């Protein structure tokens, strides 16, 4: 059971919009710690997708966007493309655990 | 170009020890915190341990506390993970990961990972 809760899977048709939720608690996201998102394509190392809740590293398409509110955060992918099929993870810091926590991961399928 | 190259993985019996190494290049190593993150086959990411730029702040996941030790040698641009009393549940790919900041924040570069298999 991960400290940050994500749906196991989401799917959408090409061109559509999907969102992935990341639900935490008062000891992590709710305490004001930033949320970061990673994309992991099959058989590769993860890649930073969103940092500081809403910021995209250089080279990440603006189809990807992040938000945070209360004890939760979300990742949105608009204009879904076949190359977006991957696993997505959220990450934050937990003050009770004195360490990082990851969500369990969400598999995005493009129909 | 940032590169993180892990080594030291392999097959080890339960209860034995293993030491992972990560050599960094392409950035000023002692400006950034570093982490080890692992992923069991077919499972999600799990943060294992982190160390600040100067080694003054160190932390561990509860699952490895007391068994694993993280360290760094800034003169050698290297990060290490000493793993003792290994268990079957420690079987995973272990990624060396560079933080975006000198303290703990997020990972902006990942190594390719080294596989640790704990089995008799």
Short mmCIF file of C-alpha atoms in Angstrom, two decimals:
data_model
loop_
_atom_site.label_atom_id
_atom_site.label_comp_id
_atom_site.label_asym_id
_atom_site.label_seq_id
_atom_site.Cartn_x
_atom_site.Cartn_y
_atom_site.Cartn_z
CA UNK A 1 0.00 0.00 0.00
CA UNK A 2 1.65 3.23 -1.18
CA UNK A 3 1.52 6.40 0.89
CA UNK A 4 0.42 8.28 -2.24
CA UNK A 5 -2.59 6.72 -3.96
CA UNK A 6 -2.90 6.61 -7.74
CA UNK A 7 -5.39 4.75 -9.93
CA UNK A 8 -3.79 1.59 -11.34
CA UNK A 9 -4.77 2.45 -14.89
CA UNK A 10 -6.39 5.04 -17.11
CA UNK A 11 -7.08 4.94 -20.83
CA UNK A 12 -8.18 7.21 -23.61
CA UNK A 13 -8.48 7.48 -27.34
CA UNK A 14 -5.84 9.34 -29.34
CA UNK A 15 -6.35 13.07 -29.10
CA UNK A 16 -8.40 12.89 -25.90
CA UNK A 17 -7.56 14.13 -22.42
CA UNK A 18 -6.79 11.92 -19.44
CA UNK A 19 -6.02 12.81 -15.85
CA UNK A 20 -4.17 10.89 -13.17
CA UNK A 21 -4.84 11.65 -9.53
CA UNK A 22 -2.36 11.39 -6.68
CA UNK A 23 -3.95 11.42 -3.24
CA UNK A 24 -1.84 11.97 -0.14
CA UNK A 25 -2.40 13.20 3.38
CA UNK A 26 -1.61 15.95 5.84
CA UNK A 27 1.91 14.61 6.31
CA UNK A 28 2.93 14.97 2.67
CA UNK A 29 1.01 16.84 -0.03
CA UNK A 30 -1.33 18.42 2.51
CA UNK A 31 1.67 19.69 4.48
CA UNK A 32 2.66 21.76 1.47
CA UNK A 33 5.39 19.58 0.03
CA UNK A 34 5.73 19.76 -3.72
CA UNK A 35 4.60 16.95 -6.00
CA UNK A 36 6.66 15.69 -8.91
CA UNK A 37 5.69 13.37 -11.73
CA UNK A 38 7.72 10.82 -13.65
CA UNK A 39 7.06 8.94 -16.87
CA UNK A 40 8.47 5.44 -17.32
CA UNK A 41 8.32 3.97 -20.78
CA UNK A 42 8.55 0.17 -21.03
CA UNK A 43 11.98 -1.21 -20.15
CA UNK A 44 13.52 2.21 -19.52
CA UNK A 45 14.49 4.32 -16.55
CA UNK A 46 11.95 6.90 -15.34
CA UNK A 47 12.05 10.45 -16.69
CA UNK A 48 11.09 13.66 -14.89
CA UNK A 49 7.86 14.99 -16.37
CA UNK A 50 6.61 17.66 -13.94
CA UNK A 51 8.40 19.17 -10.95
CA UNK A 52 7.21 21.58 -8.30
CA UNK A 53 3.56 20.67 -8.97
CA UNK A 54 3.26 22.56 -12.26
CA UNK A 55 6.67 22.98 -13.93
CA UNK A 56 7.84 21.16 -17.05
CA UNK A 57 11.53 20.44 -17.63
CA UNK A 58 12.94 21.55 -20.94
CA UNK A 59 11.82 19.23 -23.72
CA UNK A 60 8.59 18.02 -22.10
CA UNK A 61 5.63 18.86 -24.35
CA UNK A 62 3.04 21.29 -23.02
CA UNK A 63 0.45 18.54 -23.46
CA UNK A 64 1.52 17.51 -19.98
CA UNK A 65 0.40 19.66 -17.06
CA UNK A 66 0.25 19.32 -13.32
CA UNK A 67 -1.74 20.79 -10.47
CA UNK A 68 -1.99 20.47 -6.68
CA UNK A 69 -4.82 21.23 -4.30
CA UNK A 70 -5.19 20.30 -0.65
CA UNK A 71 -3.96 16.76 -0.10
CA UNK A 72 -4.04 15.80 -3.78
CA UNK A 73 -2.32 16.45 -7.07
CA UNK A 74 -3.15 15.66 -10.67
CA UNK A 75 -1.37 15.08 -13.94
CA UNK A 76 -3.25 15.87 -17.13
CA UNK A 77 -2.32 14.70 -20.61
CA UNK A 78 -4.13 16.45 -23.44
CA UNK A 79 -4.04 15.42 -27.08
CA UNK A 80 -3.16 11.87 -26.08
CA UNK A 81 -0.64 10.18 -28.38
CA UNK A 82 0.45 6.56 -28.80
CA UNK A 83 3.90 7.46 -27.47
CA UNK A 84 2.30 8.48 -24.16
CA UNK A 85 1.66 4.84 -23.29
CA UNK A 86 3.72 4.43 -20.15
CA UNK A 87 3.62 4.20 -16.38
CA UNK A 88 3.33 7.47 -14.47
CA UNK A 89 4.38 8.04 -10.86
CA UNK A 90 3.87 10.91 -8.45
CA UNK A 91 6.42 11.65 -5.72
CA UNK A 92 6.57 13.93 -2.69
CA UNK A 93 8.16 14.21 0.73
CA UNK A 94 6.52 12.86 3.88
CA UNK A 95 7.33 14.57 7.15
CA UNK A 96 6.16 11.62 9.28
CA UNK A 97 8.41 9.19 7.42
CA UNK A 98 11.23 11.73 7.00
CA UNK A 99 11.68 10.60 3.44
CA UNK A 100 10.35 10.50 -0.07
CA UNK A 101 7.19 8.69 -1.02
CA UNK A 102 6.02 7.53 -4.43
CA UNK A 103 2.58 6.72 -5.69
CA UNK A 104 1.93 3.16 -6.78
CA UNK A 105 1.99 4.16 -10.43
CA UNK A 106 -0.64 4.51 -13.14
CA UNK A 107 -0.51 2.73 -16.46
CA UNK A 108 -1.79 4.89 -19.32
CA UNK A 109 -3.19 3.01 -22.30
CA UNK A 110 -3.95 4.70 -25.60
CA UNK A 111 -6.93 2.93 -27.14
CA UNK B 1 25.78 15.28 -20.86
CA UNK B 2 24.78 13.90 -17.48
CA UNK B 3 25.66 10.25 -16.98
CA UNK B 4 25.06 8.00 -13.99
CA UNK B 5 26.57 4.54 -14.24
CA UNK B 6 25.68 1.97 -11.60
CA UNK B 7 27.59 -1.18 -10.86
CA UNK B 8 27.79 -3.87 -8.23
CA UNK B 9 24.51 -5.66 -8.74
CA UNK B 10 24.20 -9.40 -9.06
CA UNK B 11 22.94 -12.58 -7.45
CA UNK B 12 23.46 -12.85 -3.69
CA UNK B 13 22.22 -15.23 -1.03
CA UNK B 14 19.84 -14.08 1.70
CA UNK B 15 21.68 -12.63 4.67
CA UNK B 16 24.73 -11.66 2.63
CA UNK B 17 26.00 -8.20 1.67
CA UNK B 18 26.45 -6.25 -1.53
CA UNK B 19 27.82 -2.80 -2.32
CA UNK B 20 26.44 -0.73 -5.17
CA UNK B 21 28.40 2.08 -6.78
CA UNK B 22 27.39 4.92 -9.05
CA UNK B 23 29.86 7.05 -10.96
CA UNK B 24 28.57 10.44 -12.09
CA UNK B 25 29.75 12.69 -14.89
CA UNK B 26 28.56 15.68 -16.86
CA UNK B 27 27.69 17.86 -13.86
CA UNK B 28 29.22 19.23 -10.67
CA UNK B 29 28.60 16.22 -8.44
CA UNK B 30 29.06 17.94 -5.09
CA UNK B 31 26.41 20.55 -5.90
CA UNK B 32 23.56 18.05 -5.77
CA UNK B 33 21.84 15.60 -3.48
CA UNK B 34 21.73 12.01 -4.67
CA UNK B 35 19.36 9.08 -4.11
CA UNK B 36 18.90 5.39 -4.60
CA UNK B 37 15.47 4.32 -5.87
CA UNK B 38 14.55 0.71 -6.50
CA UNK B 39 11.95 -1.11 -8.54
CA UNK B 40 11.09 -4.76 -8.04
CA UNK B 41 10.37 -6.56 -11.32
CA UNK B 42 6.91 -5.59 -12.52
CA UNK B 43 6.34 -3.29 -9.53
CA UNK B 44 6.41 0.42 -8.79
CA UNK B 45 9.15 2.79 -7.68
CA UNK B 46 10.35 2.80 -4.08
CA UNK B 47 12.70 5.41 -2.64
CA UNK B 48 15.50 3.64 -0.76
CA UNK B 49 17.80 6.36 0.51
CA UNK B 50 18.96 9.92 -0.06
CA UNK B 51 22.01 12.00 0.81
CA UNK B 52 22.46 15.75 0.60
CA UNK B 53 25.30 17.38 -1.33
CA UNK B 54 27.68 17.40 1.63
CA UNK B 55 26.42 14.20 3.24
CA UNK B 56 25.01 16.06 6.21
CA UNK B 57 21.43 14.94 5.61
CA UNK B 58 20.83 11.23 5.11
CA UNK B 59 17.60 9.29 5.14
CA UNK B 60 16.32 5.78 4.57
CA UNK B 61 13.07 4.06 3.83
CA UNK B 62 11.78 2.11 6.82
CA UNK B 63 12.17 -1.10 4.81
CA UNK B 64 15.97 -0.76 4.70
CA UNK B 65 16.75 1.26 7.82
CA UNK B 66 19.47 -0.37 9.88
CA UNK B 67 20.55 -2.63 7.01
CA UNK B 68 21.56 -0.24 4.21
CA UNK B 69 24.07 2.62 4.34
CA UNK B 70 24.35 5.39 1.76
CA UNK B 71 27.54 7.35 1.28
CA UNK B 72 29.24 9.55 -1.26
CA UNK B 73 32.77 10.51 -2.21
CA UNK B 74 32.65 13.91 -3.87
CA UNK B 75 36.32 13.70 -4.84
CA UNK B 76 35.51 10.60 -6.90
CA UNK B 77 32.09 11.76 -8.15
CA UNK B 78 30.69 8.58 -6.68
CA UNK B 79 27.66 7.42 -4.73
CA UNK B 80 27.49 4.15 -2.84
CA UNK B 81 24.92 1.89 -1.20
CA UNK B 82 26.15 -0.72 1.26
CA UNK B 83 23.47 -3.36 1.59
CA UNK B 84 23.70 -5.82 4.50
CA UNK B 85 21.44 -8.61 5.71
CA UNK B 86 19.81 -8.83 2.30
CA UNK B 87 16.35 -10.34 1.98
CA UNK B 88 14.40 -11.77 -0.91
CA UNK B 89 12.20 -8.68 -0.90
CA UNK B 90 15.26 -6.53 -1.67
CA UNK B 91 15.33 -8.04 -5.16
CA UNK B 92 14.96 -5.13 -7.56
CA UNK B 93 16.55 -2.85 -10.08
CA UNK B 94 18.43 -0.17 -8.15
CA UNK B 95 18.61 3.24 -9.79
CA UNK B 96 21.14 5.90 -8.95
CA UNK B 97 19.32 9.23 -9.16
CA UNK B 98 20.48 12.85 -9.24
CA UNK B 99 18.44 15.43 -7.38
CA UNK B 100 17.54 18.75 -8.94
CA UNK B 101 18.87 20.53 -5.83
CA UNK B 102 21.54 20.31 -3.16
CA UNK B 103 18.89 19.13 -0.72
CA UNK B 104 16.13 16.65 -1.39
CA UNK B 105 13.59 17.69 -4.00
CA UNK B 106 13.06 15.63 -7.15
CA UNK B 107 15.09 13.49 -9.55
CA UNK B 108 16.07 15.08 -12.82
CA UNK B 109 18.39 12.33 -14.05
CA UNK B 110 18.33 8.59 -13.55
CA UNK B 111 20.92 5.92 -14.19
CA UNK B 112 19.99 2.82 -16.16
CA UNK B 113 19.82 0.70 -13.03
CA UNK B 114 21.60 -2.38 -11.72
CA UNK B 115 19.74 -5.57 -10.87
CA UNK B 116 20.10 -7.09 -7.42
CA UNK B 117 18.70 -10.59 -7.01
CA UNK B 118 18.54 -12.07 -3.53
CA UNK B 119 18.02 -15.80 -3.71
CA UNK B 120 19.46 -19.02 -2.41
#
